[in-house]
mmCIF file of C-alpha atoms and ligand atoms in Angstrom:
data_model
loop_
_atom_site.group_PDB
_atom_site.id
_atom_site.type_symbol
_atom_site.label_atom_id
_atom_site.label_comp_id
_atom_site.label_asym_id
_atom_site.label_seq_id
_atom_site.Cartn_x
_atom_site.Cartn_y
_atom_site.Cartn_z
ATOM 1 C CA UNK A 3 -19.544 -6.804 9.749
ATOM 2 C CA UNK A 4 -15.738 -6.403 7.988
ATOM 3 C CA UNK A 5 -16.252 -7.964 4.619
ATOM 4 C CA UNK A 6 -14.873 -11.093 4.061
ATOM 5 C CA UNK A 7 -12.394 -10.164 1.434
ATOM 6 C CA UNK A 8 -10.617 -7.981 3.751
ATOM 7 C CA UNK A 9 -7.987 -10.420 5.151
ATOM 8 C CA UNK A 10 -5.418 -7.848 7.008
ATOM 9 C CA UNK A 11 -2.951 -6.974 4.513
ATOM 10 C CA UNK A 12 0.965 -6.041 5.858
ATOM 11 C CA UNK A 13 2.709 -4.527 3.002
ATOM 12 C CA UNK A 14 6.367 -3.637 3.059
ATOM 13 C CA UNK A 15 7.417 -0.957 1.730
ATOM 14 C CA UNK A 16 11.497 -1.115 1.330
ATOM 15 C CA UNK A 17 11.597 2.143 -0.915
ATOM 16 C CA UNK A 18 15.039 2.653 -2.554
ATOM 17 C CA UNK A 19 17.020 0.617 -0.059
ATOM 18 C CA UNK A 20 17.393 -2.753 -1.158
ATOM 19 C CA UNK A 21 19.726 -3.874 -4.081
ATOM 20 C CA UNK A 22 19.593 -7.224 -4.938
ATOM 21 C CA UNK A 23 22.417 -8.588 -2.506
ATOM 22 C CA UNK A 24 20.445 -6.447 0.348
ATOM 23 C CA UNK A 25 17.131 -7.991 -0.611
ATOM 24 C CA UNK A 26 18.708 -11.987 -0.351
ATOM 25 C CA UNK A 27 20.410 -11.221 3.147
ATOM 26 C CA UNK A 28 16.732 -9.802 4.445
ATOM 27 C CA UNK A 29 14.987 -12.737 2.950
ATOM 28 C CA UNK A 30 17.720 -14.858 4.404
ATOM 29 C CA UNK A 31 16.912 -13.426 8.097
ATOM 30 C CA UNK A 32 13.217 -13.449 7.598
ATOM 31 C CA UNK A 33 12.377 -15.969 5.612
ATOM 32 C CA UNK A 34 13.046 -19.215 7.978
ATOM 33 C CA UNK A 35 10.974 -17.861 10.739
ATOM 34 C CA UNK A 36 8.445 -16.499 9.193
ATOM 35 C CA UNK A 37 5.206 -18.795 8.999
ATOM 36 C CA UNK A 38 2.110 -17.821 6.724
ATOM 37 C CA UNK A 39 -1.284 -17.534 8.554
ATOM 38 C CA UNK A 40 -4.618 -17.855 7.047
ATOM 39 C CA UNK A 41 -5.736 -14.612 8.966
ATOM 40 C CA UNK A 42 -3.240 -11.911 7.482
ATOM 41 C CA UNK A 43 -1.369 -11.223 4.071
ATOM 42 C CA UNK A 44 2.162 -10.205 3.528
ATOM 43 C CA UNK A 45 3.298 -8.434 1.120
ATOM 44 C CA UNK A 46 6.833 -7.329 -0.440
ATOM 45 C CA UNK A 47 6.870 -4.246 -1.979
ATOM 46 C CA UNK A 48 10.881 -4.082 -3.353
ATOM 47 C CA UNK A 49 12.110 -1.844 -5.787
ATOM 48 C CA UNK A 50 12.040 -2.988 -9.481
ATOM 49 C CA UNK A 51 15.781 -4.572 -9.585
ATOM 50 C CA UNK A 52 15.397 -6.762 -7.027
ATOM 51 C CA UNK A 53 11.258 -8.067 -8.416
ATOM 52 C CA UNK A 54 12.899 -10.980 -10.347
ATOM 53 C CA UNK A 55 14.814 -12.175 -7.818
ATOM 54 C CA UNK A 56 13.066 -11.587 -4.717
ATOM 55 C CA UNK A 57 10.263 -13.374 -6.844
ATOM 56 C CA UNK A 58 11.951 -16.438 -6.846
ATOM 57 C CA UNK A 59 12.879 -16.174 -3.917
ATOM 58 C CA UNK A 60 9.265 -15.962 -1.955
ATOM 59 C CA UNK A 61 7.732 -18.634 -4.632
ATOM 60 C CA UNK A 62 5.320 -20.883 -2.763
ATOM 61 C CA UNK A 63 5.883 -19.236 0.964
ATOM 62 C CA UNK A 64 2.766 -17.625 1.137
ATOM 63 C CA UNK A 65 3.935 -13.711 0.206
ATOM 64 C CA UNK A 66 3.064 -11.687 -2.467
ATOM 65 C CA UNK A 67 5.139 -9.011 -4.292
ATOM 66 C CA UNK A 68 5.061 -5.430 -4.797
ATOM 67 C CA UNK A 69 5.714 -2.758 -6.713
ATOM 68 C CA UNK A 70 6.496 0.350 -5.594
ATOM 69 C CA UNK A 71 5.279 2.287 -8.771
ATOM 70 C CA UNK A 72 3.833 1.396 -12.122
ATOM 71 C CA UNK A 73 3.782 3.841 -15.305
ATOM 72 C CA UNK A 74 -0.177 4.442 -17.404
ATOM 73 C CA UNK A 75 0.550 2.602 -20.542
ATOM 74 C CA UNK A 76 1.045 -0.610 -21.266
ATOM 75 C CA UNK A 77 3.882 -0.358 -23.747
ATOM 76 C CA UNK A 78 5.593 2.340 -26.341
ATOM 77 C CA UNK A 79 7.918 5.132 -25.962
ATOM 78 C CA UNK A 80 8.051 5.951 -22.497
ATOM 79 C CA UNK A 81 11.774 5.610 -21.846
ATOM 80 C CA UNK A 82 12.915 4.275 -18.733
ATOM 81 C CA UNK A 83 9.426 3.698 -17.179
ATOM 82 C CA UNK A 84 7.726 0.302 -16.437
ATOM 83 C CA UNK A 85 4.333 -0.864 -17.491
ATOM 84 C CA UNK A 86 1.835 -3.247 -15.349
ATOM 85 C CA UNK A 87 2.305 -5.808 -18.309
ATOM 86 C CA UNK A 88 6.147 -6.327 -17.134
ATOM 87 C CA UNK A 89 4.885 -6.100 -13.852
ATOM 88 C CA UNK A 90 2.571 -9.225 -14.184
ATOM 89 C CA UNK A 91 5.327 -11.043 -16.334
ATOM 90 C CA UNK A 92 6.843 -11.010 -13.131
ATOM 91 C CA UNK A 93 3.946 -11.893 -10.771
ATOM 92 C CA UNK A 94 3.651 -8.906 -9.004
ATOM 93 C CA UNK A 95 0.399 -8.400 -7.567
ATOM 94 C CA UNK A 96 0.216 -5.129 -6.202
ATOM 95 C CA UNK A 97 1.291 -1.680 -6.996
ATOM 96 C CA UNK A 98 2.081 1.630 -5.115
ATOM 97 C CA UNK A 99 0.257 4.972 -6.573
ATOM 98 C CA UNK A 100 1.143 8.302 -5.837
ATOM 99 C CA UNK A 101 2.901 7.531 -2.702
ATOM 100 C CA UNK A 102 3.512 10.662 -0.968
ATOM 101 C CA UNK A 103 7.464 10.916 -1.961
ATOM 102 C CA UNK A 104 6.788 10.813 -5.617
ATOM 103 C CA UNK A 105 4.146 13.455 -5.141
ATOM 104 C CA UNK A 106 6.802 15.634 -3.706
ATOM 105 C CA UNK A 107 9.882 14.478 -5.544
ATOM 106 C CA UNK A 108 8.542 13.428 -9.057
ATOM 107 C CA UNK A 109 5.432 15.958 -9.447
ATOM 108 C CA UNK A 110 3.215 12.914 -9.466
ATOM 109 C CA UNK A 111 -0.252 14.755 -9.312
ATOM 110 C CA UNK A 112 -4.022 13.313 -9.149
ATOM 111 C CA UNK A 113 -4.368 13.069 -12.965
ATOM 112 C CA UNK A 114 -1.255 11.027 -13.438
ATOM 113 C CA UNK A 115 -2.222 8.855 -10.372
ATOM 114 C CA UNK A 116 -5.468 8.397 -11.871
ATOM 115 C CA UNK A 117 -4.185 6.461 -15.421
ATOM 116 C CA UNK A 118 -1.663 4.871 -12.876
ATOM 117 C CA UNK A 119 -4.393 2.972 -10.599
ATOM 118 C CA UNK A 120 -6.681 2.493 -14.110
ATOM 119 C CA UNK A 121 -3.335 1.047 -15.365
ATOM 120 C CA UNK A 122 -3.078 -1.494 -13.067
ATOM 121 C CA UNK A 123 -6.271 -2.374 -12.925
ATOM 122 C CA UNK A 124 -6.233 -3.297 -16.487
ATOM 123 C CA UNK A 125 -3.187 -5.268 -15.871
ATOM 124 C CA UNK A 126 -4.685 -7.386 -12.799
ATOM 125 C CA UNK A 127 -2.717 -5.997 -10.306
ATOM 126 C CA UNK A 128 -4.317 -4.140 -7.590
ATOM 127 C CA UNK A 129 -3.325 -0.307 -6.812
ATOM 128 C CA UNK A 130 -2.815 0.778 -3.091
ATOM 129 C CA UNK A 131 -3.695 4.476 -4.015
ATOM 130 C CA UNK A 132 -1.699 6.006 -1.177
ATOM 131 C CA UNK A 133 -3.643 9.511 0.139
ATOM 132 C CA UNK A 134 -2.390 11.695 2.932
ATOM 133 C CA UNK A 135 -2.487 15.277 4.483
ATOM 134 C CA UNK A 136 0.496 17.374 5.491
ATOM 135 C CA UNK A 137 0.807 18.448 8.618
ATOM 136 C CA UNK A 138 -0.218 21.997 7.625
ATOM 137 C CA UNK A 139 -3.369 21.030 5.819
ATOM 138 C CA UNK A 140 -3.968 18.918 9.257
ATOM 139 C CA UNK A 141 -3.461 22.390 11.086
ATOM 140 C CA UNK A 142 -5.897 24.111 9.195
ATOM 141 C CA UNK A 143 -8.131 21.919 9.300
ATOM 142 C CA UNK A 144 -8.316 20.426 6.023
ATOM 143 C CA UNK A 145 -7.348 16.674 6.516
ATOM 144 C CA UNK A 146 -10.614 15.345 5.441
ATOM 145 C CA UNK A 147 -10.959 17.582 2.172
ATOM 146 C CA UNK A 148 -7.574 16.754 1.134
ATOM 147 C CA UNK A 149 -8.251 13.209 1.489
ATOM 148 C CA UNK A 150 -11.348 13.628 0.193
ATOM 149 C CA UNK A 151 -9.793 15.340 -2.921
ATOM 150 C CA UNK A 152 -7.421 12.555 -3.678
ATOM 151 C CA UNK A 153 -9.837 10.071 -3.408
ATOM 152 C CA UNK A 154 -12.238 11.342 -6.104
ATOM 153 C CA UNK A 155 -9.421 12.083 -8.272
ATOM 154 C CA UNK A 156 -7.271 9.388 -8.219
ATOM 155 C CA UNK A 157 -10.461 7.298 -8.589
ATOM 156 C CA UNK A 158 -12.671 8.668 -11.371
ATOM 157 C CA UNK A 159 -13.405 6.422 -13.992
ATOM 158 C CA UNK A 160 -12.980 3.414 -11.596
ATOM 159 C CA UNK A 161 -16.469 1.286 -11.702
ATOM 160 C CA UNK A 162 -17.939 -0.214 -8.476
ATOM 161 C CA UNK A 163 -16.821 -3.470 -10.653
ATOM 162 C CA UNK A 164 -13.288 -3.142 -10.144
ATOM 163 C CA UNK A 165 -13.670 -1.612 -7.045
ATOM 164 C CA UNK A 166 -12.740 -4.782 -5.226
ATOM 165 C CA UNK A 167 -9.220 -5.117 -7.116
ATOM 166 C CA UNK A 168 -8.447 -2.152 -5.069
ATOM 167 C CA UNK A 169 -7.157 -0.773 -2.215
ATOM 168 C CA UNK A 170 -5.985 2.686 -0.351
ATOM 169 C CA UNK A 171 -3.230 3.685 1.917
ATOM 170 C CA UNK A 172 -3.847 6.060 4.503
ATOM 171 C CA UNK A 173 -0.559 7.910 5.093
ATOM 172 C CA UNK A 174 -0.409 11.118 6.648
ATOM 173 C CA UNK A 175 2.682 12.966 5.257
ATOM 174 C CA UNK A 176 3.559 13.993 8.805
ATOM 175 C CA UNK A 177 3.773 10.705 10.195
ATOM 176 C CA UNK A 178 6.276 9.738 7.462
ATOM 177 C CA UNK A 179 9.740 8.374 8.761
ATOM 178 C CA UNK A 180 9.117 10.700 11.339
ATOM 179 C CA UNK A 181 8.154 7.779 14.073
ATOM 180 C CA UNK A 182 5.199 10.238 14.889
ATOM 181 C CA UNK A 183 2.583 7.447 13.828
ATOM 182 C CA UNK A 184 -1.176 8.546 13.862
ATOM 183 C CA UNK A 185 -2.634 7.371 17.318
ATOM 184 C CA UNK A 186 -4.313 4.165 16.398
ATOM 185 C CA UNK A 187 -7.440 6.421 17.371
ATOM 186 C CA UNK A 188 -7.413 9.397 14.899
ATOM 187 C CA UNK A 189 -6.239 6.977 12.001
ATOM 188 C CA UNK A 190 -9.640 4.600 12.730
ATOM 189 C CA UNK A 191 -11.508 8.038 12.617
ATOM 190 C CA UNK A 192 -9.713 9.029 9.097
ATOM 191 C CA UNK A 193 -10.297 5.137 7.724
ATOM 192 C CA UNK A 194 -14.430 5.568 8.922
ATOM 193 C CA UNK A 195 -14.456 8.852 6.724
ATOM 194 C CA UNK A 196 -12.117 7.896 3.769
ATOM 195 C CA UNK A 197 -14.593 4.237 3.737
ATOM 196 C CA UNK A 198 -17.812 6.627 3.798
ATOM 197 C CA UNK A 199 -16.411 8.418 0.862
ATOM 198 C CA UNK A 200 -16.045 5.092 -0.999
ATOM 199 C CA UNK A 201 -19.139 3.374 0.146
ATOM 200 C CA UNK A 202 -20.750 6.711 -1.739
ATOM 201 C CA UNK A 203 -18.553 5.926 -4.708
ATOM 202 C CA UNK A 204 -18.667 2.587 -5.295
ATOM 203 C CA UNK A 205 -21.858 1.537 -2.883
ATOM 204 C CA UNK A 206 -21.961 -1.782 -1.362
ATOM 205 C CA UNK A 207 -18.582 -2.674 -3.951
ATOM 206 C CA UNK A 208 -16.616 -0.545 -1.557
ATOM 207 C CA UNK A 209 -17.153 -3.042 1.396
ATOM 208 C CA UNK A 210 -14.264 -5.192 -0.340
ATOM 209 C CA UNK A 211 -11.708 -1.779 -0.245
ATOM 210 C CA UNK A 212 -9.275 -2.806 2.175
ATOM 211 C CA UNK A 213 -7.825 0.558 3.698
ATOM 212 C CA UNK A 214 -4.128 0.049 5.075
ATOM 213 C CA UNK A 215 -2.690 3.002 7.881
ATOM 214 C CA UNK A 216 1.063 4.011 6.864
ATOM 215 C CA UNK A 217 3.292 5.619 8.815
ATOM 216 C CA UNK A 218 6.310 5.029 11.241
ATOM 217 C CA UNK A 219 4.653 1.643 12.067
ATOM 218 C CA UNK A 220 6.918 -0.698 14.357
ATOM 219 C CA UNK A 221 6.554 -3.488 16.115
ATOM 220 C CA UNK A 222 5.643 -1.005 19.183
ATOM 221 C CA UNK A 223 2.628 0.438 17.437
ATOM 222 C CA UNK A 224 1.661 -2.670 15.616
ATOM 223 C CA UNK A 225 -1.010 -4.200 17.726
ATOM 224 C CA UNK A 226 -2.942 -1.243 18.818
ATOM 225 C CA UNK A 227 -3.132 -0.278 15.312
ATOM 226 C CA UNK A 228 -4.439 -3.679 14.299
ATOM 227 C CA UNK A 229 -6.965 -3.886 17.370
ATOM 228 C CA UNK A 230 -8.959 -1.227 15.087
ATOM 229 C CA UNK A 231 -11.398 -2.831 13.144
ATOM 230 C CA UNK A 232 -11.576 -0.046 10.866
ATOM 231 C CA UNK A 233 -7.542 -0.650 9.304
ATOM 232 C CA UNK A 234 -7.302 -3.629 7.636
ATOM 233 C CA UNK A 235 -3.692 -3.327 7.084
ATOM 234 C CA UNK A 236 -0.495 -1.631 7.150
ATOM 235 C CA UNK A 237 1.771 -0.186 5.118
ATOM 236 C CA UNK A 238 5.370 -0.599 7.089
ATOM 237 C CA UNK A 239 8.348 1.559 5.291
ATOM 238 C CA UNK A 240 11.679 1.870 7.743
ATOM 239 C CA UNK A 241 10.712 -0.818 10.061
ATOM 240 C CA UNK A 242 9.917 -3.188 6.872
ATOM 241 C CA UNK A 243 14.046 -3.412 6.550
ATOM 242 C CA UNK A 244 14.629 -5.146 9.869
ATOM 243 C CA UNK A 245 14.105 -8.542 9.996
ATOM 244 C CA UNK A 246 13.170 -8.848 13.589
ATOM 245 C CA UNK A 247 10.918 -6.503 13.923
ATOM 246 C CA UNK A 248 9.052 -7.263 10.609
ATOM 247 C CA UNK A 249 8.346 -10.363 11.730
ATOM 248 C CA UNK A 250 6.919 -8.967 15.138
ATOM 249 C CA UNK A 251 5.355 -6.675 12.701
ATOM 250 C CA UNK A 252 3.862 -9.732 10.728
ATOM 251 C CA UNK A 253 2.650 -11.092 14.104
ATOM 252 C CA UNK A 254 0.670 -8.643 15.118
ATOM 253 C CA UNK A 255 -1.495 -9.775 17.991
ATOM 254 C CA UNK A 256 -4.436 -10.730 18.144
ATOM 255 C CA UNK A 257 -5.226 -12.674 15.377
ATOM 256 C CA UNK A 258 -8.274 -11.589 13.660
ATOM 257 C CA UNK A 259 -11.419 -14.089 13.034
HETATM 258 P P1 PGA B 324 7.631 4.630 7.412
HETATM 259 O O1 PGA B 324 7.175 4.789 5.877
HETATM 260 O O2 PGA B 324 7.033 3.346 7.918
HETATM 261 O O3 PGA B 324 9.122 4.596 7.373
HETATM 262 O O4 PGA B 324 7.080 5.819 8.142
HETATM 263 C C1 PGA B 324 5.897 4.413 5.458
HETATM 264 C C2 PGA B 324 5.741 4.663 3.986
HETATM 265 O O5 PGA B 324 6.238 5.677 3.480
HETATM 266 O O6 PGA B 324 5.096 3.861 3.281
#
C-alpha cells in the first residue's frame, strides 16, 4: 500500500530562466486557472531573486515554494551563498541537492551534497536529493550502482527519523532537456530499486520517501508517468515555463485515491 504521506508531488523546476518580471507574467497565466486538489502537490521551485516575490505571490493558493539550491551552513563567511535559515525566512519549503547541472557545472560532489540535504533538514525544509546516471554509465551497465552510490552518500548521517522530511529525484542525466524521457516503464523499475535501497536504510521510515521521475516531462508524458504507482511525483524543468502545459502537467489524469 503507497504510504499515506506520499501525496503526488509536481515540482517545477524553472532553473535560471525566470527574473522577477518573467516569474509575475507566468504566475499571471497560470495562476487564475489553476485549482488546488487534495490529491497532488505543486510546487515552485524559482531561482532565489524571484523567492520573495513569487512568495507573495502564491500566498494562500495552495503551492509551495522552492529552492533550487541551498549552501551547508547556516550563517558566516560564505560569500555569495545562501543558507536554509534565509530560505525559511522566506517560507520556502523545499530545496534542490546536487541536481545534475551543478554536479557538472559547479563540481558539486556527494560530500558537499551530503551537508547540503543535512542542512536543510536542520532548517525544516525538505531536500529533493536529485540522483541520476549518464547515459554512458547506463551503457555499461552501471545505472543501479551509480544510483546506488549517490544514495548512500548523499544520505549518510541521515536517521530513519528525518527520513520522512525527505525526498529524491530520479533524473537520468540523459533524459535531461533532451525530450528523451525514461519510458514510464524503466523509470518505475529504477524508483522499485532506488525505494529498496532506502527501505534498507531507513526501514519502515523510508515508506514516507516520496521519489519524483525528472526528465523532459510534458504534458504528453505526464499521465503514463503518473499511472505508475511506484513515482510519486515529478520533477518538470523546460515544460515547467509554459503556462499551458504546466497546468495540463498539474492535471495529470487520473487522480490518485
Ligand atoms: P527537463 O529538466 O524537464 O527540462 O528535462 C528536468 C530537470 O532538470 O529538473
Amino acid at each position: 500500500m503507497v504510504d499515506p504521506a506520499r501525496t503526488p508531488l509536481i515540482l517545477g523546476n524553472s532553473k535560471m530562466n525566470l527574473t522577477i518580471a518573467r516569474a509575475i507574467a507566468f504566475l499571471d497565466r497560470f495562476l487564475p486557472s489553476f485549482t488546488p486538489a487534495a490529491d497532488r502537490e505543486l510546487a515552485l521551485g524559482v531561482p532565489f531573486t524571484a523567492l520573495a516575490a513569487v512568495g507573495e505571490l502564491i500566498r494562500d493558493r495552495g503551492i509551495g515554494l522552492a529552492a533550487q539550491n541551498i549552501f551547508w551552513e547556516d550563517e558566516g563567511p560564505y560569500t555569495g551563498e545562501i543558507s536554509g535559515r534565509m530560505l525559511d525566512e522566506l517560507k520556502v519549503s523545499y530545496a534542490l541537492v546536487g541536481h545534475s547541472e551543478r554536479r557538472t557545472h559547479m563540481g558539486e560532489n556527494d560530500r558537499m551534497i551530503n551537508r547540503k540535504v543535512r542542512a536543510a533538514l536542520r532548517n525544516r525544509i525538505r531536500p529533493v536529493l536529485c540522483i541520476g546516471e549518464t547515459e554512458s554509465q547506463r551503457a555499461a551497465g552501471r545505472a543501479e550502482t551509480t544510483l546506488r552510490d549517490q544514495i548512500g552518500r548523499g544520505l549518510e548521517g541521515v536517521t530513519p527519523a528525518e527520513a520522512n522530511g525527505l525526498l529524491v529525484a530520479y533524473e537520468p542525466i540523459w533524459a535531461i532537456g533532451t525530450g528523451q524521457a525514461a519510458s514510464p516503464q524503466d523509470a518505475a523499475g529504477m524508483h522499485t530499486m532506488i525505494r529498496a535501497e532506502l527501505d534498507r536504510r531507513f526501514g519502515s521510515d523510508a515508506g514516507s520517501v516520496r521519489i519524483l521521475y525528472g526528465g523532459s516531462v510534458v504534458a504528453g508524458n505526464i499521465d503514463a508517468l503518473m499511472a505508475q504507482p511506484e513515482i510519486d511525483g515529478v520533477l518538470v524543468g523546460g515544460a515547467s515555463l509554459l503556462p499551458e502545459e504546466f497546468l495540463r502537467i498539474v492535471e495529470f489524469l487520473p487522480a490518485r485515491q
